[in-house]
Amino acid sequence: MGGIIIKTPEQIEGIRKSCKLAAQTLDFAAQFVQAGVSTEYINTQIDKYIVEHSAVPATKGYNGYPKASCISINEVVCHGIPSEQVILKEGDIINIDVTTILDGYYGDTSRMFWVGEISPEAKNLIEVTHHCLYLGIQQVKPDNFFGNIGFVINRYATAKGLSVVYEFCGHGVGLKFHEEPQVDHTSRRNKGPKMKPGMIFTIEPMINQGRAATRVDRADGWTARTIDNKLSAQFEHTVLVTAGGFEVLTDIHNEYAVT
Ligand code: MF3
Ligand code: CO
Ligand code: CO
């Protein structure tokens, strides 16, 4: 137990810096997303970048996870392990997820990239997933229920004929990698705990083209795929509850005005 941590102003400042670095790492990684490049190569660049910025990649060694990033392609929902064997090709959609530890503080973010021309279906999936994250973030304000985040995400995605992954969730973050609460992306209206200023957590919807269910690769114990091998997309931000609403700590492109 212990409940949901309310971060102090000093902790918020530290987490803000780590989140900024995590987002900058994704900007840096973008240049390597090209046909013929292995996900291991991209991961190596990410690893170096984080270390050169005096931080530590949180995933490396986390519960035995071996790499500095998760790189999840096409039907991989999340936790794709970078590999020399996975080579990007035209038409692929790719999620890169990085979590930094800077001065002991965690920042967690992921976004979608793609190679060359992608199908209209893939493009739609990415756009809907991006909007799902947007809708979830709009729910962040003091005294709102955590359940309303998943409620609006699930309502929108299903209205678009897509499905929401329920087996992986967002999470409190900042002093540790995964803190309370669990942030579901399929939850019910006005359910769960209430948001309070100083809480920090991720919203990270994974949206599938086909069925919502996933299966973890038996051989590596990590790679989660859609059971029907249809496409999956994800975006993730780390969000702070403020007195007026939210601040998206990993939003270095000012997509979200501070409320
Ligand atoms: N960054 C992921 C998240 O958003 C977690 C990755 S855990 C790992 O929660 F062990 F797979 F790296
Ligand atoms: Co996360
Ligand atoms: Co993440």
PDB file of C-alpha atoms and ligand atoms in Angstrom:
ATOM      1  CA  MET A   1       0.000   0.000   0.000  1.00  0.00           C
ATOM      2  CA  GLY A   2       1.239   3.463   0.829  1.00  0.00           C
ATOM      3  CA  GLY A   3      -1.130   4.976  -1.720  1.00  0.00           C
ATOM      4  CA  ILE A   4      -0.509   7.440  -4.485  1.00  0.00           C
ATOM      5  CA  ILE A   5       2.492   9.675  -3.873  1.00  0.00           C
ATOM      6  CA  ILE A   6       1.979  13.439  -3.866  1.00  0.00           C
ATOM      7  CA  LYS A   7       5.290  14.800  -5.101  1.00  0.00           C
ATOM      8  CA  THR A   8       6.980  17.771  -3.470  1.00  0.00           C
ATOM      9  CA  PRO A   9       7.923  20.815  -5.580  1.00  0.00           C
ATOM     10  CA  GLU A  10      11.549  19.686  -5.480  1.00  0.00           C
ATOM     11  CA  GLN A  11      10.645  16.192  -6.678  1.00  0.00           C
ATOM     12  CA  ILE A  12       8.425  17.646  -9.414  1.00  0.00           C
ATOM     13  CA  GLU A  13      11.329  19.744 -10.668  1.00  0.00           C
ATOM     14  CA  GLY A  14      13.581  16.675 -10.781  1.00  0.00           C
ATOM     15  CA  ILE A  15      10.961  14.570 -12.561  1.00  0.00           C
ATOM     16  CA  ARG A  16      10.321  17.430 -15.011  1.00  0.00           C
ATOM     17  CA  LYS A  17      14.002  17.383 -16.004  1.00  0.00           C
ATOM     18  CA  SER A  18      14.058  13.615 -16.442  1.00  0.00           C
ATOM     19  CA  CYS A  19      10.872  13.734 -18.517  1.00  0.00           C
ATOM     20  CA  LYS A  20      12.381  16.399 -20.738  1.00  0.00           C
ATOM     21  CA  LEU A  21      15.423  14.219 -21.340  1.00  0.00           C
ATOM     22  CA  ALA A  22      13.262  11.175 -22.130  1.00  0.00           C
ATOM     23  CA  ALA A  23      11.331  13.192 -24.720  1.00  0.00           C
ATOM     24  CA  GLN A  24      14.551  14.612 -26.182  1.00  0.00           C
ATOM     25  CA  THR A  25      15.828  11.053 -26.499  1.00  0.00           C
ATOM     26  CA  LEU A  26      12.854  10.201 -28.715  1.00  0.00           C
ATOM     27  CA  ASP A  27      13.551  13.276 -30.860  1.00  0.00           C
ATOM     28  CA  PHE A  28      17.144  12.105 -31.171  1.00  0.00           C
ATOM     29  CA  ALA A  29      16.093   8.534 -32.055  1.00  0.00           C
ATOM     30  CA  ALA A  30      13.875   9.702 -34.936  1.00  0.00           C
ATOM     31  CA  GLN A  31      16.790  10.127 -37.368  1.00  0.00           C
ATOM     32  CA  PHE A  32      17.648   6.401 -37.141  1.00  0.00           C
ATOM     33  CA  VAL A  33      14.177   5.176 -38.049  1.00  0.00           C
ATOM     34  CA  GLN A  34      14.898   4.133 -41.622  1.00  0.00           C
ATOM     35  CA  ALA A  35      14.557   1.040 -43.800  1.00  0.00           C
ATOM     36  CA  GLY A  36      17.461  -1.376 -43.315  1.00  0.00           C
ATOM     37  CA  VAL A  37      18.291  -0.241 -39.762  1.00  0.00           C
ATOM     38  CA  SER A  38      18.061  -2.788 -36.941  1.00  0.00           C
ATOM     39  CA  THR A  39      16.200  -1.989 -33.748  1.00  0.00           C
ATOM     40  CA  GLU A  40      19.384  -2.924 -31.878  1.00  0.00           C
ATOM     41  CA  TYR A  41      21.219  -0.103 -33.676  1.00  0.00           C
ATOM     42  CA  ILE A  42      18.556   2.406 -32.656  1.00  0.00           C
ATOM     43  CA  ASN A  43      18.708   1.098 -29.090  1.00  0.00           C
ATOM     44  CA  THR A  44      22.482   1.508 -28.958  1.00  0.00           C
ATOM     45  CA  GLN A  45      22.142   5.138 -30.034  1.00  0.00           C
ATOM     46  CA  ILE A  46      19.458   5.714 -27.401  1.00  0.00           C
ATOM     47  CA  ASP A  47      21.559   4.080 -24.687  1.00  0.00           C
ATOM     48  CA  LYS A  48      24.554   6.301 -25.497  1.00  0.00           C
ATOM     49  CA  TYR A  49      22.451   9.446 -25.668  1.00  0.00           C
ATOM     50  CA  ILE A  50      20.906   8.854 -22.245  1.00  0.00           C
ATOM     51  CA  VAL A  51      24.252   8.052 -20.625  1.00  0.00           C
ATOM     52  CA  GLU A  52      25.923  11.073 -22.284  1.00  0.00           C
ATOM     53  CA  HIS A  53      23.238  13.214 -20.653  1.00  0.00           C
ATOM     54  CA  SER A  54      24.202  11.960 -17.185  1.00  0.00           C
ATOM     55  CA  ALA A  55      21.189   9.683 -16.901  1.00  0.00           C
ATOM     56  CA  VAL A  56      20.471   5.954 -16.775  1.00  0.00           C
ATOM     57  CA  PRO A  57      18.045   4.005 -18.986  1.00  0.00           C
ATOM     58  CA  ALA A  58      15.500   2.669 -16.491  1.00  0.00           C
ATOM     59  CA  THR A  59      14.525  -0.389 -18.506  1.00  0.00           C
ATOM     60  CA  LYS A  60      18.031  -1.861 -18.592  1.00  0.00           C
ATOM     61  CA  GLY A  61      18.093  -4.537 -15.900  1.00  0.00           C
ATOM     62  CA  TYR A  62      14.509  -3.800 -14.858  1.00  0.00           C
ATOM     63  CA  ASN A  63      13.066  -7.205 -13.874  1.00  0.00           C
ATOM     64  CA  GLY A  64      15.713  -8.693 -16.154  1.00  0.00           C
ATOM     65  CA  TYR A  65      14.784  -6.607 -19.216  1.00  0.00           C
ATOM     66  CA  PRO A  66      18.038  -6.297 -21.188  1.00  0.00           C
ATOM     67  CA  LYS A  67      17.886  -3.034 -23.203  1.00  0.00           C
ATOM     68  CA  ALA A  68      17.772   0.758 -22.878  1.00  0.00           C
ATOM     69  CA  SER A  69      14.498   1.033 -24.802  1.00  0.00           C
ATOM     70  CA  CYS A  70      11.492  -0.936 -25.955  1.00  0.00           C
ATOM     71  CA  ILE A  71      11.002  -0.918 -29.738  1.00  0.00           C
ATOM     72  CA  SER A  72       7.720  -2.451 -30.812  1.00  0.00           C
ATOM     73  CA  ILE A  73       6.971  -2.961 -34.499  1.00  0.00           C
ATOM     74  CA  ASN A  74       3.616  -3.571 -36.249  1.00  0.00           C
ATOM     75  CA  GLU A  75       1.815  -6.389 -34.354  1.00  0.00           C
ATOM     76  CA  VAL A  76       4.066  -5.964 -31.305  1.00  0.00           C
ATOM     77  CA  VAL A  77       1.951  -4.194 -28.682  1.00  0.00           C
ATOM     78  CA  CYS A  78       4.757  -3.303 -26.258  1.00  0.00           C
ATOM     79  CA  HIS A  79       8.046  -4.445 -24.714  1.00  0.00           C
ATOM     80  CA  GLY A  80       9.639  -5.319 -28.056  1.00  0.00           C
ATOM     81  CA  ILE A  81      13.281  -6.132 -27.294  1.00  0.00           C
ATOM     82  CA  PRO A  82      15.713  -4.372 -29.656  1.00  0.00           C
ATOM     83  CA  SER A  83      17.529  -6.947 -31.768  1.00  0.00           C
ATOM     84  CA  GLU A  84      20.021  -7.217 -34.633  1.00  0.00           C
ATOM     85  CA  GLN A  85      17.474  -9.588 -36.173  1.00  0.00           C
ATOM     86  CA  VAL A  86      14.700  -6.991 -36.374  1.00  0.00           C
ATOM     87  CA  ILE A  87      15.353  -4.806 -39.413  1.00  0.00           C
ATOM     88  CA  LEU A  88      13.043  -1.921 -40.271  1.00  0.00           C
ATOM     89  CA  LYS A  89      11.375  -1.978 -43.661  1.00  0.00           C
ATOM     90  CA  GLU A  90       9.129   0.318 -45.701  1.00  0.00           C
ATOM     91  CA  GLY A  91       5.586   0.386 -44.316  1.00  0.00           C
ATOM     92  CA  ASP A  92       6.494  -0.545 -40.729  1.00  0.00           C
ATOM     93  CA  ILE A  93       4.963   1.299 -37.783  1.00  0.00           C
ATOM     94  CA  ILE A  94       7.206   1.539 -34.755  1.00  0.00           C
ATOM     95  CA  ASN A  95       6.763   2.518 -31.122  1.00  0.00           C
ATOM     96  CA  ILE A  96       9.875   3.601 -29.270  1.00  0.00           C
ATOM     97  CA  ASP A  97       9.499   3.775 -25.487  1.00  0.00           C
ATOM     98  CA  VAL A  98      12.188   5.244 -23.253  1.00  0.00           C
ATOM     99  CA  THR A  99      12.360   5.787 -19.519  1.00  0.00           C
ATOM    100  CA  THR A 100      15.180   7.839 -18.052  1.00  0.00           C
ATOM    101  CA  ILE A 101      16.507   8.079 -14.511  1.00  0.00           C
ATOM    102  CA  LEU A 102      18.080  11.492 -13.986  1.00  0.00           C
ATOM    103  CA  ASP A 103      19.299  12.388 -10.480  1.00  0.00           C
ATOM    104  CA  GLY A 104      17.138   9.503  -9.256  1.00  0.00           C
ATOM    105  CA  TYR A 105      13.944  10.764 -10.950  1.00  0.00           C
ATOM    106  CA  TYR A 106      12.028   8.851 -13.634  1.00  0.00           C
ATOM    107  CA  GLY A 107      10.537  10.120 -16.898  1.00  0.00           C
ATOM    108  CA  ASP A 108       8.602   7.787 -19.226  1.00  0.00           C
ATOM    109  CA  THR A 109       7.397   8.459 -22.775  1.00  0.00           C
ATOM    110  CA  SER A 110       6.801   6.741 -26.080  1.00  0.00           C
ATOM    111  CA  ARG A 111       5.619   7.650 -29.553  1.00  0.00           C
ATOM    112  CA  MET A 112       4.984   6.213 -32.960  1.00  0.00           C
ATOM    113  CA  PHE A 113       7.337   6.420 -35.923  1.00  0.00           C
ATOM    114  CA  TRP A 114       7.001   4.834 -39.351  1.00  0.00           C
ATOM    115  CA  VAL A 115       9.095   4.000 -42.378  1.00  0.00           C
ATOM    116  CA  GLY A 116       8.191   5.534 -45.744  1.00  0.00           C
ATOM    117  CA  GLU A 117       4.650   5.045 -46.985  1.00  0.00           C
ATOM    118  CA  ILE A 118       2.267   3.309 -44.610  1.00  0.00           C
ATOM    119  CA  SER A 119      -1.219   1.955 -45.311  1.00  0.00           C
ATOM    120  CA  PRO A 120      -4.289   4.149 -44.710  1.00  0.00           C
ATOM    121  CA  GLU A 121      -5.313   1.665 -41.990  1.00  0.00           C
ATOM    122  CA  ALA A 122      -1.974   2.032 -40.229  1.00  0.00           C
ATOM    123  CA  LYS A 123      -2.170   5.812 -40.475  1.00  0.00           C
ATOM    124  CA  ASN A 124      -5.694   5.793 -39.043  1.00  0.00           C
ATOM    125  CA  LEU A 125      -4.625   3.525 -36.179  1.00  0.00           C
ATOM    126  CA  ILE A 126      -1.804   5.904 -35.284  1.00  0.00           C
ATOM    127  CA  GLU A 127      -4.070   8.962 -35.462  1.00  0.00           C
ATOM    128  CA  VAL A 128      -6.773   7.389 -33.326  1.00  0.00           C
ATOM    129  CA  THR A 129      -4.197   6.244 -30.753  1.00  0.00           C
ATOM    130  CA  HIS A 130      -2.698   9.724 -30.607  1.00  0.00           C
ATOM    131  CA  HIS A 131      -6.175  11.177 -30.053  1.00  0.00           C
ATOM    132  CA  CYS A 132      -6.865   8.595 -27.340  1.00  0.00           C
ATOM    133  CA  LEU A 133      -3.865   9.883 -25.398  1.00  0.00           C
ATOM    134  CA  TYR A 134      -5.074  13.450 -25.979  1.00  0.00           C
ATOM    135  CA  LEU A 135      -8.537  12.611 -24.625  1.00  0.00           C
ATOM    136  CA  GLY A 136      -7.057  10.846 -21.615  1.00  0.00           C
ATOM    137  CA  ILE A 137      -4.891  13.865 -20.798  1.00  0.00           C
ATOM    138  CA  GLN A 138      -7.912  16.198 -21.014  1.00  0.00           C
ATOM    139  CA  GLN A 139      -9.375  14.252 -18.067  1.00  0.00           C
ATOM    140  CA  VAL A 140      -6.484  15.167 -15.782  1.00  0.00           C
ATOM    141  CA  LYS A 141      -7.605  17.665 -13.137  1.00  0.00           C
ATOM    142  CA  PRO A 142      -7.989  17.710  -9.363  1.00  0.00           C
ATOM    143  CA  ASP A 143     -10.858  15.618  -8.025  1.00  0.00           C
ATOM    144  CA  ASN A 144     -11.551  13.844 -11.298  1.00  0.00           C
ATOM    145  CA  PHE A 145     -11.598  10.022 -11.131  1.00  0.00           C
ATOM    146  CA  PHE A 146      -8.769   8.014 -12.647  1.00  0.00           C
ATOM    147  CA  GLY A 147     -11.435   5.814 -14.219  1.00  0.00           C
ATOM    148  CA  ASN A 148     -12.500   8.647 -16.497  1.00  0.00           C
ATOM    149  CA  ILE A 149      -9.184   8.446 -18.358  1.00  0.00           C
ATOM    150  CA  GLY A 150      -9.815   4.898 -19.515  1.00  0.00           C
ATOM    151  CA  PHE A 151     -13.486   5.585 -20.021  1.00  0.00           C
ATOM    152  CA  VAL A 152     -12.947   8.302 -22.641  1.00  0.00           C
ATOM    153  CA  ILE A 153     -10.130   6.368 -24.320  1.00  0.00           C
ATOM    154  CA  ASN A 154     -12.154   3.180 -24.643  1.00  0.00           C
ATOM    155  CA  ARG A 155     -15.278   5.012 -25.809  1.00  0.00           C
ATOM    156  CA  TYR A 156     -13.409   6.797 -28.587  1.00  0.00           C
ATOM    157  CA  ALA A 157     -11.310   3.847 -29.800  1.00  0.00           C
ATOM    158  CA  THR A 158     -14.248   1.445 -29.921  1.00  0.00           C
ATOM    159  CA  ALA A 159     -16.381   4.059 -31.753  1.00  0.00           C
ATOM    160  CA  LYS A 160     -13.637   4.036 -34.394  1.00  0.00           C
ATOM    161  CA  GLY A 161     -13.840   0.239 -34.687  1.00  0.00           C
ATOM    162  CA  LEU A 162     -10.571  -0.359 -32.854  1.00  0.00           C
ATOM    163  CA  SER A 163      -9.870  -2.139 -29.553  1.00  0.00           C
ATOM    164  CA  VAL A 164      -8.061  -1.090 -26.402  1.00  0.00           C
ATOM    165  CA  VAL A 165      -5.396  -3.268 -24.758  1.00  0.00           C
ATOM    166  CA  TYR A 166      -6.452  -4.062 -21.182  1.00  0.00           C
ATOM    167  CA  GLU A 167      -3.490  -6.235 -20.161  1.00  0.00           C
ATOM    168  CA  PHE A 168      -0.977  -3.350 -19.928  1.00  0.00           C
ATOM    169  CA  CYS A 169      -1.670  -0.049 -18.188  1.00  0.00           C
ATOM    170  CA  GLY A 170      -0.314   3.361 -17.314  1.00  0.00           C
ATOM    171  CA  HIS A 171       1.159   3.872 -13.860  1.00  0.00           C
ATOM    172  CA  GLY A 172       2.324   6.299 -11.250  1.00  0.00           C
ATOM    173  CA  VAL A 173       5.921   7.289 -11.962  1.00  0.00           C
ATOM    174  CA  GLY A 174       8.662   9.606 -10.747  1.00  0.00           C
ATOM    175  CA  LEU A 175      10.392   8.313  -7.648  1.00  0.00           C
ATOM    176  CA  LYS A 176      10.162   4.759  -8.953  1.00  0.00           C
ATOM    177  CA  PHE A 177       9.470   3.293 -12.390  1.00  0.00           C
ATOM    178  CA  HIS A 178       6.070   1.853 -11.580  1.00  0.00           C
ATOM    179  CA  GLU A 179       4.161   3.389  -8.678  1.00  0.00           C
ATOM    180  CA  GLU A 180       0.514   3.404  -7.706  1.00  0.00           C
ATOM    181  CA  PRO A 181      -1.993   3.836  -9.191  1.00  0.00           C
ATOM    182  CA  GLN A 182      -2.491   1.550 -12.147  1.00  0.00           C
ATOM    183  CA  VAL A 183      -3.953   3.729 -14.921  1.00  0.00           C
ATOM    184  CA  ASP A 184      -6.325   1.555 -16.962  1.00  0.00           C
ATOM    185  CA  HIS A 185      -7.200   2.484 -20.519  1.00  0.00           C
ATOM    186  CA  THR A 186     -10.577   0.702 -20.461  1.00  0.00           C
ATOM    187  CA  SER A 187     -11.954   1.758 -17.076  1.00  0.00           C
ATOM    188  CA  ARG A 188     -15.404   2.850 -16.028  1.00  0.00           C
ATOM    189  CA  ARG A 189     -16.769   6.362 -15.621  1.00  0.00           C
ATOM    190  CA  ASN A 190     -16.318   7.871 -12.122  1.00  0.00           C
ATOM    191  CA  LYS A 191     -14.485   4.804 -10.787  1.00  0.00           C
ATOM    192  CA  GLY A 192     -11.144   4.485  -9.029  1.00  0.00           C
ATOM    193  CA  PRO A 193      -9.198   6.991  -6.932  1.00  0.00           C
ATOM    194  CA  LYS A 194      -9.393  10.755  -7.404  1.00  0.00           C
ATOM    195  CA  MET A 195      -6.588  12.833  -8.876  1.00  0.00           C
ATOM    196  CA  LYS A 196      -4.867  15.357  -6.609  1.00  0.00           C
ATOM    197  CA  PRO A 197      -2.317  18.105  -7.364  1.00  0.00           C
ATOM    198  CA  GLY A 198       1.212  16.731  -7.209  1.00  0.00           C
ATOM    199  CA  MET A 199       0.330  13.260  -8.503  1.00  0.00           C
ATOM    200  CA  ILE A 200       2.406  12.151 -11.493  1.00  0.00           C
ATOM    201  CA  PHE A 201       1.528   9.200 -13.712  1.00  0.00           C
ATOM    202  CA  THR A 202       1.647   7.967 -17.264  1.00  0.00           C
ATOM    203  CA  ILE A 203      -1.168   7.576 -19.746  1.00  0.00           C
ATOM    204  CA  GLU A 204      -0.078   5.146 -22.447  1.00  0.00           C
ATOM    205  CA  PRO A 205      -2.936   3.679 -24.479  1.00  0.00           C
ATOM    206  CA  MET A 206      -2.191   0.718 -26.734  1.00  0.00           C
ATOM    207  CA  ILE A 207      -4.820   0.452 -29.460  1.00  0.00           C
ATOM    208  CA  ASN A 208      -5.281  -2.570 -31.724  1.00  0.00           C
ATOM    209  CA  GLN A 209      -6.642  -2.911 -35.233  1.00  0.00           C
ATOM    210  CA  GLY A 210      -8.206  -6.275 -34.431  1.00  0.00           C
ATOM    211  CA  ARG A 211      -8.761  -8.015 -31.132  1.00  0.00           C
ATOM    212  CA  ALA A 212      -7.625  -6.466 -27.850  1.00  0.00           C
ATOM    213  CA  ALA A 213      -5.966  -9.589 -26.442  1.00  0.00           C
ATOM    214  CA  THR A 214      -2.201  -9.954 -26.361  1.00  0.00           C
ATOM    215  CA  ARG A 215       0.239 -12.800 -25.904  1.00  0.00           C
ATOM    216  CA  VAL A 216       3.759 -12.554 -24.495  1.00  0.00           C
ATOM    217  CA  ASP A 217       6.475 -14.335 -26.479  1.00  0.00           C
ATOM    218  CA  ARG A 218       7.321 -17.564 -24.691  1.00  0.00           C
ATOM    219  CA  ALA A 219      10.921 -17.550 -25.849  1.00  0.00           C
ATOM    220  CA  ASP A 220      11.964 -14.064 -24.651  1.00  0.00           C
ATOM    221  CA  GLY A 221       9.363 -13.546 -21.912  1.00  0.00           C
ATOM    222  CA  TRP A 222       8.762  -9.896 -22.910  1.00  0.00           C
ATOM    223  CA  THR A 223       7.566  -9.198 -26.451  1.00  0.00           C
ATOM    224  CA  ALA A 224       3.784  -8.748 -26.312  1.00  0.00           C
ATOM    225  CA  ARG A 225       1.969  -9.277 -29.622  1.00  0.00           C
ATOM    226  CA  THR A 226      -1.648  -9.065 -30.732  1.00  0.00           C
ATOM    227  CA  ILE A 227      -3.107 -12.581 -30.810  1.00  0.00           C
ATOM    228  CA  ASP A 228      -4.420 -12.030 -34.351  1.00  0.00           C
ATOM    229  CA  ASN A 229      -1.145 -10.471 -35.576  1.00  0.00           C
ATOM    230  CA  LYS A 230      -2.944  -7.278 -36.566  1.00  0.00           C
ATOM    231  CA  LEU A 231      -1.333  -3.881 -35.982  1.00  0.00           C
ATOM    232  CA  SER A 232      -1.043  -2.137 -32.624  1.00  0.00           C
ATOM    233  CA  ALA A 233      -0.039   1.456 -31.819  1.00  0.00           C
ATOM    234  CA  GLN A 234       0.847   3.338 -28.619  1.00  0.00           C
ATOM    235  CA  PHE A 235       1.655   6.831 -27.379  1.00  0.00           C
ATOM    236  CA  GLU A 236       2.745   7.629 -23.813  1.00  0.00           C
ATOM    237  CA  HIS A 237       3.198  10.801 -21.793  1.00  0.00           C
ATOM    238  CA  THR A 238       4.073  11.450 -18.155  1.00  0.00           C
ATOM    239  CA  VAL A 239       1.513  13.865 -16.695  1.00  0.00           C
ATOM    240  CA  LEU A 240       1.436  16.011 -13.540  1.00  0.00           C
ATOM    241  CA  VAL A 241      -1.832  16.987 -11.868  1.00  0.00           C
ATOM    242  CA  THR A 242      -1.737  20.748 -11.215  1.00  0.00           C
ATOM    243  CA  ALA A 243      -4.146  22.995  -9.325  1.00  0.00           C
ATOM    244  CA  GLY A 244      -5.690  24.031 -12.634  1.00  0.00           C
ATOM    245  CA  GLY A 245      -5.559  20.692 -14.454  1.00  0.00           C
ATOM    246  CA  PHE A 246      -2.439  19.153 -15.938  1.00  0.00           C
ATOM    247  CA  GLU A 247       1.091  19.647 -17.145  1.00  0.00           C
ATOM    248  CA  VAL A 248       2.400  17.095 -19.639  1.00  0.00           C
ATOM    249  CA  LEU A 249       5.978  16.715 -18.433  1.00  0.00           C
ATOM    250  CA  THR A 250       7.161  14.840 -21.541  1.00  0.00           C
ATOM    251  CA  ASP A 251       5.568  17.344 -23.954  1.00  0.00           C
ATOM    252  CA  ILE A 252       8.649  19.150 -25.251  1.00  0.00           C
ATOM    253  CA  HIS A 253       6.887  20.232 -28.447  1.00  0.00           C
ATOM    254  CA  ASN A 254       4.168  22.140 -26.615  1.00  0.00           C
ATOM    255  CA  GLU A 255       1.329  20.105 -27.996  1.00  0.00           C
ATOM    256  CA  TYR A 256      -0.483  20.614 -24.699  1.00  0.00           C
ATOM    257  CA  ALA A 257      -0.945  23.978 -23.086  1.00  0.00           C
ATOM    258  CA  VAL A 258      -0.505  23.864 -19.318  1.00  0.00           C
ATOM    259  CA  THR A 259      -3.922  24.170 -17.659  1.00  0.00           C
TER     260      THR A 259
HETATM  261  N1  MF3 B   1       8.388   1.974 -20.412  1.00  0.00           N
HETATM  262  C1  MF3 B   1       7.409   0.944 -20.219  1.00  0.00           C
HETATM  263  C2  MF3 B   1       6.201   1.608 -19.633  1.00  0.00           C
HETATM  264  O1  MF3 B   1       5.727   2.513 -20.223  1.00  0.00           O
HETATM  265  C3  MF3 B   1       7.874  -0.154 -19.350  1.00  0.00           C
HETATM  266  C4  MF3 B   1       8.924  -0.986 -19.933  1.00  0.00           C
HETATM  267  S1  MF3 B   1       9.375  -2.143 -18.777  1.00  0.00           S
HETATM  268  C5  MF3 B   1      10.500  -3.064 -19.568  1.00  0.00           C
HETATM  269  O2  MF3 B   1       5.723   1.342 -18.571  1.00  0.00           O
HETATM  270  F1  MF3 B   1      11.013  -3.797 -18.657  1.00  0.00           F
HETATM  271  F2  MF3 B   1       9.903  -3.741 -20.537  1.00  0.00           F
HETATM  272  F3  MF3 B   1      11.399  -2.293 -20.115  1.00  0.00           F
HETATM  273 CO    CO B   2       4.995   3.735 -18.740  1.00  0.00          CO
HETATM  274 CO    CO B   3       7.115   3.706 -21.264  1.00  0.00          CO
END
